[in-house]
mmCIF file of C-alpha atoms in Angstrom:
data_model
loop_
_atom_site.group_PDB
_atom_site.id
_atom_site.type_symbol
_atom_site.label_atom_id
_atom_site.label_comp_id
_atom_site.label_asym_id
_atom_site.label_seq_id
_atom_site.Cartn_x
_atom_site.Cartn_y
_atom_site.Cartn_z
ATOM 1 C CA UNK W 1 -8.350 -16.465 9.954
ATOM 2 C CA UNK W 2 -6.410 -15.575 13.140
ATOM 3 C CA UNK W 3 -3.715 -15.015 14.566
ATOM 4 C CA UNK W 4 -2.390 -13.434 11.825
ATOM 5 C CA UNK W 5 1.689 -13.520 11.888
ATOM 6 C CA UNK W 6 2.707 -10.147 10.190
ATOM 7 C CA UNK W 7 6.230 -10.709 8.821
ATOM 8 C CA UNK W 8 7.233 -7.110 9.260
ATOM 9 C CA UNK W 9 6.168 -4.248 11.156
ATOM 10 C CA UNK W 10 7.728 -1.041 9.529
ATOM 11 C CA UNK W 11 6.013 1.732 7.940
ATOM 12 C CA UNK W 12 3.389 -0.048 6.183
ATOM 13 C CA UNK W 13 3.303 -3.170 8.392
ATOM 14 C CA UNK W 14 2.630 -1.135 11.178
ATOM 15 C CA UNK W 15 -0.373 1.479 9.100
ATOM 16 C CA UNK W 16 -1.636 -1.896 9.136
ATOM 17 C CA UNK W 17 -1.680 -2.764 12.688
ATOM 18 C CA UNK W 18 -2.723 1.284 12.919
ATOM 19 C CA UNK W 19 -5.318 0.980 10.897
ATOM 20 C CA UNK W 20 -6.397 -2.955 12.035
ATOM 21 C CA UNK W 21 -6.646 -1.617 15.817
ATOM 22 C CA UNK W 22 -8.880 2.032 14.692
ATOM 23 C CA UNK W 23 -11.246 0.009 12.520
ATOM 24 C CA UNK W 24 -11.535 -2.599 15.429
ATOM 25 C CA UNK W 25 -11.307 -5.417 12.798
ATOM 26 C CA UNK W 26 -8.754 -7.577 14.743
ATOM 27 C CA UNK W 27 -7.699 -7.058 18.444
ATOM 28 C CA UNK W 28 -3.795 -6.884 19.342
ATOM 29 C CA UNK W 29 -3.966 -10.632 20.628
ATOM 30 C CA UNK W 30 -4.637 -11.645 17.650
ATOM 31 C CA UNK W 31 -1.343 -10.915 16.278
ATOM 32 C CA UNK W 32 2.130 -12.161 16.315
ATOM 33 C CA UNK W 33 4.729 -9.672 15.016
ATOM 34 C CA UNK W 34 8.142 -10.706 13.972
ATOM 35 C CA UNK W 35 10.041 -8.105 13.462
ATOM 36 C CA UNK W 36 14.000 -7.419 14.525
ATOM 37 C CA UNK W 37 13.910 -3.377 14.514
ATOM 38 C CA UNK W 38 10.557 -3.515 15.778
ATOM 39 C CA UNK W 39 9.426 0.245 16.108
ATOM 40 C CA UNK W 40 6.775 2.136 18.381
ATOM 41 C CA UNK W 41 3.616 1.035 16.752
ATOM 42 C CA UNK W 42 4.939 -2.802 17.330
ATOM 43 C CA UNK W 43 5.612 -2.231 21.026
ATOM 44 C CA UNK W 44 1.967 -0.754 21.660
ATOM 45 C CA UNK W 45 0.614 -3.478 19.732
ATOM 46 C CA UNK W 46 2.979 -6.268 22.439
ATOM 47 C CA UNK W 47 1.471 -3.734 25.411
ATOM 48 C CA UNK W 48 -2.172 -4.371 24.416
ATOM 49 C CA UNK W 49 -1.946 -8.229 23.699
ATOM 50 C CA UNK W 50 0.413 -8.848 20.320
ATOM 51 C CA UNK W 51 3.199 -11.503 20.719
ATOM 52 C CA UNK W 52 6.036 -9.956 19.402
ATOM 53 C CA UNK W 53 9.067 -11.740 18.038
ATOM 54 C CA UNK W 54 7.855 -15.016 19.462
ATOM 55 C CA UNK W 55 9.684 -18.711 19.318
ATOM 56 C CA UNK W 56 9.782 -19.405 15.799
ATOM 57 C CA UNK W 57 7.386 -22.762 17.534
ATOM 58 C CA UNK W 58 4.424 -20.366 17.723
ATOM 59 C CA UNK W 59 4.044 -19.292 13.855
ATOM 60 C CA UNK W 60 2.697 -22.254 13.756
ATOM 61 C CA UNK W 61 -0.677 -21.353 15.226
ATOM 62 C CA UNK W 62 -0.724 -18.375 12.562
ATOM 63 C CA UNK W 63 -3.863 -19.190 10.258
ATOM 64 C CA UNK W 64 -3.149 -16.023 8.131
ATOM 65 C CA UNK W 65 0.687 -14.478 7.175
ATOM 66 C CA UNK W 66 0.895 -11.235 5.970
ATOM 67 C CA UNK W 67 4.439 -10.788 4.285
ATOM 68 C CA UNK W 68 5.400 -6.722 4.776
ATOM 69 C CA UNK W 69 8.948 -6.820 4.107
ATOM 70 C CA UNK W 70 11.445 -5.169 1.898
ATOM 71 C CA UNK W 71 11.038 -7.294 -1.597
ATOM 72 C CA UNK W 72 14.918 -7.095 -1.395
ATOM 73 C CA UNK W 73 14.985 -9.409 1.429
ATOM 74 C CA UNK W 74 11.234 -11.258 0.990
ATOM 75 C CA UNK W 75 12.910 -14.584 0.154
ATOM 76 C CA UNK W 76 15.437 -14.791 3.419
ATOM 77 C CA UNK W 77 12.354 -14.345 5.347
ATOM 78 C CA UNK W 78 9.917 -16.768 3.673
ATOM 79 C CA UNK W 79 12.768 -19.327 4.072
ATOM 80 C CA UNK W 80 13.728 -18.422 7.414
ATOM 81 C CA UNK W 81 9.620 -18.828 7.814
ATOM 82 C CA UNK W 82 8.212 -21.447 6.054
ATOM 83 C CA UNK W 83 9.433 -24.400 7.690
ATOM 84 C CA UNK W 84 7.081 -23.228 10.729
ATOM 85 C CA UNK W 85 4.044 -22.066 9.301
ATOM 86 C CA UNK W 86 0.873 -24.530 9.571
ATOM 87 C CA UNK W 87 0.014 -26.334 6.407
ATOM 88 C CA UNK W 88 -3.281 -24.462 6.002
ATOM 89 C CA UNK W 89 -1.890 -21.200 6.355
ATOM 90 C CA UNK W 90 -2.760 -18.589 3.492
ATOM 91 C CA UNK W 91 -0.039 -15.979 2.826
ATOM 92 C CA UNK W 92 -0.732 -12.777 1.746
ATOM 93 C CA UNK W 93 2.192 -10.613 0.236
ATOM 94 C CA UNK W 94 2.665 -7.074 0.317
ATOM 95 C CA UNK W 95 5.922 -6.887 -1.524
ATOM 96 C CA UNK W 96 6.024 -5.345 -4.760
ATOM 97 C CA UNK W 97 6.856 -6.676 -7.613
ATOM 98 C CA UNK W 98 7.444 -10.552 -6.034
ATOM 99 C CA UNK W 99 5.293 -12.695 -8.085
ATOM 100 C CA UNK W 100 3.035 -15.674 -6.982
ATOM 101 C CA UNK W 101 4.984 -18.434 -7.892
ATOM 102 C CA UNK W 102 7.658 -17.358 -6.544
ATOM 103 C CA UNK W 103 5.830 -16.465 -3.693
ATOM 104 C CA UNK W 104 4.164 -20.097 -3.215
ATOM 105 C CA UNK W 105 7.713 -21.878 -4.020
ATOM 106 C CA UNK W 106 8.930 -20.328 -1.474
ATOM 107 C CA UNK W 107 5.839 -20.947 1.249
ATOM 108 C CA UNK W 108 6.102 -24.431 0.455
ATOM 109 C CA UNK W 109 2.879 -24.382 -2.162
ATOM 110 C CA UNK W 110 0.614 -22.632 0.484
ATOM 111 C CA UNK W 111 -2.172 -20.202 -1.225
ATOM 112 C CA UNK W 112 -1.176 -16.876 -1.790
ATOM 113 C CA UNK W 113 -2.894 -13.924 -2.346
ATOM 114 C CA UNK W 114 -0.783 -10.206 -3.778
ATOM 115 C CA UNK W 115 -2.116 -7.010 -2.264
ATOM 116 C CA UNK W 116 -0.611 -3.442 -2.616
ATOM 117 C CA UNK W 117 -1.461 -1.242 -0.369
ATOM 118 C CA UNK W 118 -0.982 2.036 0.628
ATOM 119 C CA UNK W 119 -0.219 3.416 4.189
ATOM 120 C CA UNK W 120 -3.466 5.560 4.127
ATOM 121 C CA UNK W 121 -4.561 2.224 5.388
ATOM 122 C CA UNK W 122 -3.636 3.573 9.349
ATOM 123 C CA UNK W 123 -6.808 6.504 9.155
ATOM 124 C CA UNK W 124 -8.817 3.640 7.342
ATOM 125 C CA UNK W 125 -8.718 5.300 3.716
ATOM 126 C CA UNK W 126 -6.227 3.408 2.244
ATOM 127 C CA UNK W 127 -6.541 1.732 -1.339
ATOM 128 C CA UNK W 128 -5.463 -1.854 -1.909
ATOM 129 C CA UNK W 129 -5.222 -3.388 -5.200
ATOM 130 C CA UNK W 130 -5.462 -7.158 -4.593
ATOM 131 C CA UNK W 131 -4.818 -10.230 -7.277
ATOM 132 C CA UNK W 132 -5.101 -13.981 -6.192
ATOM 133 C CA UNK W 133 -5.647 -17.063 -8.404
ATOM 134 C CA UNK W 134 -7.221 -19.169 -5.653
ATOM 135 C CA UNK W 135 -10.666 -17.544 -4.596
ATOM 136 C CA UNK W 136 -9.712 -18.589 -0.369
ATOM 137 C CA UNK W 137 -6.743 -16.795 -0.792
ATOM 138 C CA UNK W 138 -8.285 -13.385 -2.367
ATOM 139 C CA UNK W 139 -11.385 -13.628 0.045
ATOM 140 C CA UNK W 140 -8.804 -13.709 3.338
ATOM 141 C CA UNK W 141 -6.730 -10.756 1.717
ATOM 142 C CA UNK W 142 -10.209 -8.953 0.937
ATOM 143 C CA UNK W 143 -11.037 -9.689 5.024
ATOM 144 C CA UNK W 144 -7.873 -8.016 5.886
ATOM 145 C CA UNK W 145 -8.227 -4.920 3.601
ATOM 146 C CA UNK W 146 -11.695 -4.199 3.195
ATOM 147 C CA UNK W 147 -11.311 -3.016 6.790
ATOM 148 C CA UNK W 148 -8.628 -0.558 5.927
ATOM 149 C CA UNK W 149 -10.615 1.260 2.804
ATOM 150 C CA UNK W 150 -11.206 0.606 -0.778
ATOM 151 C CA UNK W 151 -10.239 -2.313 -2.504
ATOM 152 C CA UNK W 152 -9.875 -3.349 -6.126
ATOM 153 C CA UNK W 153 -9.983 -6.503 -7.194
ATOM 154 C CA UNK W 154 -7.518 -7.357 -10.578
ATOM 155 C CA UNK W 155 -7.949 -9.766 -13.296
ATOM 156 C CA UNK W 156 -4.880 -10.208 -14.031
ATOM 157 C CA UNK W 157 -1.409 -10.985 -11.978
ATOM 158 C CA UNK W 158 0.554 -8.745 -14.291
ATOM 159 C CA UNK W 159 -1.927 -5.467 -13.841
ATOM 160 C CA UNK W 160 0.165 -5.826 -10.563
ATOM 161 C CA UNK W 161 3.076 -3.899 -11.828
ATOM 162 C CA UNK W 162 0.513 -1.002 -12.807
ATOM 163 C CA UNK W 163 -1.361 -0.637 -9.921
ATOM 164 C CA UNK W 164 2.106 -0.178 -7.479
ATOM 165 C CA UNK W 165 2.284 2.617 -9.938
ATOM 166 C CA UNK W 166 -0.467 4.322 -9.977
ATOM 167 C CA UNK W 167 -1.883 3.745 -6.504
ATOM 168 C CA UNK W 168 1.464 2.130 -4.820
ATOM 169 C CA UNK W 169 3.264 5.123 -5.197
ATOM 170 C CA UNK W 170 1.011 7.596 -5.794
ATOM 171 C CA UNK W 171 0.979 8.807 -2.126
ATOM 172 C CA UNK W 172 4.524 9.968 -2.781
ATOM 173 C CA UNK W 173 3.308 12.021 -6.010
ATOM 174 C CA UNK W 174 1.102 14.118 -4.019
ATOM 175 C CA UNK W 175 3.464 14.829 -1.477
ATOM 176 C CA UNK W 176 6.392 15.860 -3.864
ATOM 177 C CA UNK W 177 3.215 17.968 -5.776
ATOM 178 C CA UNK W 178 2.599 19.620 -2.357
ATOM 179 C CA UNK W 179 6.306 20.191 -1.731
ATOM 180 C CA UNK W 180 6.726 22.021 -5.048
ATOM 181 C CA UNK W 181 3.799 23.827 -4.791
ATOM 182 C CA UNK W 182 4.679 25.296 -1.295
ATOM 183 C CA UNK W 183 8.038 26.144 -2.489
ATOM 184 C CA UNK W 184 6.154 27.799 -5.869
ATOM 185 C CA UNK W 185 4.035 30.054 -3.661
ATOM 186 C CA UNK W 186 7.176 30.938 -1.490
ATOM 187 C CA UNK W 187 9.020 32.085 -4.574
ATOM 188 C CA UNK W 188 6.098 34.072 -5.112
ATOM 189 C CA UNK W 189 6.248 36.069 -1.956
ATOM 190 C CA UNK W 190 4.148 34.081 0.354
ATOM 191 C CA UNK W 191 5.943 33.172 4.058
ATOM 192 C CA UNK W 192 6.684 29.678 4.461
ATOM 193 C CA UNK W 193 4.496 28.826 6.742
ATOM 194 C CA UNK W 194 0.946 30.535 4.574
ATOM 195 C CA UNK W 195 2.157 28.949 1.508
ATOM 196 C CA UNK W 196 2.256 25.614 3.377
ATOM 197 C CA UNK W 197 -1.284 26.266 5.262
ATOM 198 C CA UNK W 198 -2.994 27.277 2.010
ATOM 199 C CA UNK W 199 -1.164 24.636 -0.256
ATOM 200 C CA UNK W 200 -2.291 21.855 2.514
ATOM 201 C CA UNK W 201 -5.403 23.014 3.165
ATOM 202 C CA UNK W 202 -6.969 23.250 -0.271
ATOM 203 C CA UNK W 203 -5.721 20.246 -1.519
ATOM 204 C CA UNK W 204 -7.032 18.057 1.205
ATOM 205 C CA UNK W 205 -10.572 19.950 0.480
ATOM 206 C CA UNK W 206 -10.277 19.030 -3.257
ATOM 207 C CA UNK W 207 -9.446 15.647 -2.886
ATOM 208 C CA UNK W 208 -12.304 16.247 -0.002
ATOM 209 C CA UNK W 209 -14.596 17.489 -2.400
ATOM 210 C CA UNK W 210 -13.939 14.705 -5.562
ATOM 211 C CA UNK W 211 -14.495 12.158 -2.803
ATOM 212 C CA UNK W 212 -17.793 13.217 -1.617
ATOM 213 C CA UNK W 213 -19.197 14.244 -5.266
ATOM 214 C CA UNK W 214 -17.453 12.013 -7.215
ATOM 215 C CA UNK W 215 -17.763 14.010 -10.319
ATOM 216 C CA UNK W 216 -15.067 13.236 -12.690
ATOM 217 C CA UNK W 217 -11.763 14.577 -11.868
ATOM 218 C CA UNK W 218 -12.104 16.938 -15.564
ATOM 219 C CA UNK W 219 -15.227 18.243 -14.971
ATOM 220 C CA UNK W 220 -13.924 19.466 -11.596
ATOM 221 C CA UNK W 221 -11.496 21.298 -13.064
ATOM 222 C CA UNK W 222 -13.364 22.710 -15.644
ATOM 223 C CA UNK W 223 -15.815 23.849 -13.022
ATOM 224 C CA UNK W 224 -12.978 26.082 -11.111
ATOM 225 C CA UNK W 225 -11.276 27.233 -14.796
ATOM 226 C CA UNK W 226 -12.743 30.569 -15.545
ATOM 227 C CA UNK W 227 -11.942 30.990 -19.134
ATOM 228 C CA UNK W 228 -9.167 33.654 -19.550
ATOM 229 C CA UNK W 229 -8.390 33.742 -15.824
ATOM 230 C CA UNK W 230 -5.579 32.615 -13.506
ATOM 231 C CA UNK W 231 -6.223 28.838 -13.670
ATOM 232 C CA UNK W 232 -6.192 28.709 -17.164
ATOM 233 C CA UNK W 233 -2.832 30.610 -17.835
ATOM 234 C CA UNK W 234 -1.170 28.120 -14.967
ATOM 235 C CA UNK W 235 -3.437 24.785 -16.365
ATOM 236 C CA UNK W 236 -1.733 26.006 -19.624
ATOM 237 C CA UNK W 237 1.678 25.146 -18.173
ATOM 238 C CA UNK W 238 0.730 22.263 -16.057
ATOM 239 C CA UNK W 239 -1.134 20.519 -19.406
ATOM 240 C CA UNK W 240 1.502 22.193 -21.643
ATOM 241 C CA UNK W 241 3.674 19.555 -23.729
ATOM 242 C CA UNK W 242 5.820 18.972 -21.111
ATOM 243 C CA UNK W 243 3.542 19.504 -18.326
ATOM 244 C CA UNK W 244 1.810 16.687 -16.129
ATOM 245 C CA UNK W 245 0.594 13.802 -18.459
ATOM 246 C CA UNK W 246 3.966 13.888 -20.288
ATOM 247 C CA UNK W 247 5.392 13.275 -16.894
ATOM 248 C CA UNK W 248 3.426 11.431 -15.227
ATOM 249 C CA UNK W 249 3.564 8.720 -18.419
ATOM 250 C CA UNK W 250 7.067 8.618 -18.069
ATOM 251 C CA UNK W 251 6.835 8.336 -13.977
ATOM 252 C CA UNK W 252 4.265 5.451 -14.052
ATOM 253 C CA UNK W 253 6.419 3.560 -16.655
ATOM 254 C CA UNK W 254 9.766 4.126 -14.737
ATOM 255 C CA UNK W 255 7.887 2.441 -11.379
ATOM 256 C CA UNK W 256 6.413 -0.154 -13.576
ATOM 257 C CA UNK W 257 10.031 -0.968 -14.995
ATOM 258 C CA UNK W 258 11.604 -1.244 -11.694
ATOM 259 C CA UNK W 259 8.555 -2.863 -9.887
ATOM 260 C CA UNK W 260 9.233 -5.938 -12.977
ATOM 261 C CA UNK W 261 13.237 -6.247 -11.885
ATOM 262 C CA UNK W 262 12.239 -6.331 -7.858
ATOM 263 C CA UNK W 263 10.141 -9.266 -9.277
ATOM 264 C CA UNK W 264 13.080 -11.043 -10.748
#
């Protein structure tokens, strides 16, 4: 399955190569990076083996292409691409919302696989949901991911659009959660820097702790909700009417919405 040509080595291109190099799943000269604001985790890869921004004459020896661009720009690429790619070469796409047969138009009918990841992938605990129609093209995405953490395998292309939802973007939930909470406990007369340690610190245990027992994310919280005490009178706000699930409804089906138009 190598080299593997990653099309893209930004944020979550490069938690990839992170998390490729920590797991020692593929070594750095098995890649080729193309990439024209290639950052620091592309020029360590080129300093430990990686051929970076090769001739466009070498993507043919990629066996595997991982596509980690923008999905604004995914189609100037694959066209700029295609043309040089080996005929057996299996694609696997990281862009949300682009859809597979647009995706294999586009790669000249090559087999394609859809994965979205998230960039928990670099510390080898990210999650990866992962669709393909052709069982080649979801086993080579499964060999690139499986590496990286968990992954779930979906039935169904258009489950797509909910999974960059809820696991997608979830990483950016928690960290908007954490920056309300620190600002919360600030407002409530702790110093920056204690409401930022404790916020931090106890929500890395608890998801920690969910991980390790995994006990149902309600029975946790019933276990730590004394009745009449100080969780309950904030879990009364937080599961009030307007509180999370109202929200978080409404925030899943906005990034659903917006993950269908990126698909066209």
């Amino acid at each position: 399955m190598t080299p593997i040509l990653l099309l893209g080595a930004g944020r979550m291109g490069g938690a990839l190569i992170e998390g490729w190099r920590l797991a020692g799943a593929f070594d750095a000269s098995e890649l080729i990076l193309r990439d024209p604001m290639a950052g620091p985790v592309a020029d360590a890869a080129q300093a430990a083996g990686a051929r970076l921004n090769p001739h466009d004459s070498v993507l043919a020896e990629a066996r595997t292409v991982v596509l980690a661009v923008k999905p604004q720009i995914w189609r100037e690429v694959a066209v700029e691409v295609a043309p040089w790619l080996h005929a057996s070469a299996i694609v696997v796409s990281i862009a949300a919302g682009v859809r597979l047969d647009d995706l294999t138009l586009e790669f000249g009918g090559r087999s394609v696989a859809r994965v979205m990841p998230t960039t928990a992938a670099a510390i080898g605990r990210g999650t990866a949901s992962l669709y393909a129609d052709d069982p080649q093209a979801r086993l080579r995405a499964r060999a690139l991911f499986e590496p990286l953490g968990e992954v779930v395998d979906l039935l169904d292309e258009a489950q797509m659009h909910a999974a960059t939802a809820v696991s997608g973007s979830a990483p950016a939930y928690l960290y908007a959660f954490l920056e309300a909470l620190e600002a919360a406990g600030v407002e409530a007369g702790l110093s920056s820097a204690d409401a930022s340690r404790l916020a931090r610190a106890t929500i890395g245990g608890a998801a920690a702790l969910l991980a390790k027992t995994g006990e149902e994310p309600a029975e946790l919280r019933r276990q730590v909700t004394s009745p009449g005490g100080t969780t309950e009178a904030a879990l009364g706000v937080l599961l009030g009417d307007s509180g999370l699930h109202p929200l978080l409804r409404e925030a899943v089906a906005r990034a659903v919405r917006r993950s269908k138009e990126l698909g066209g």
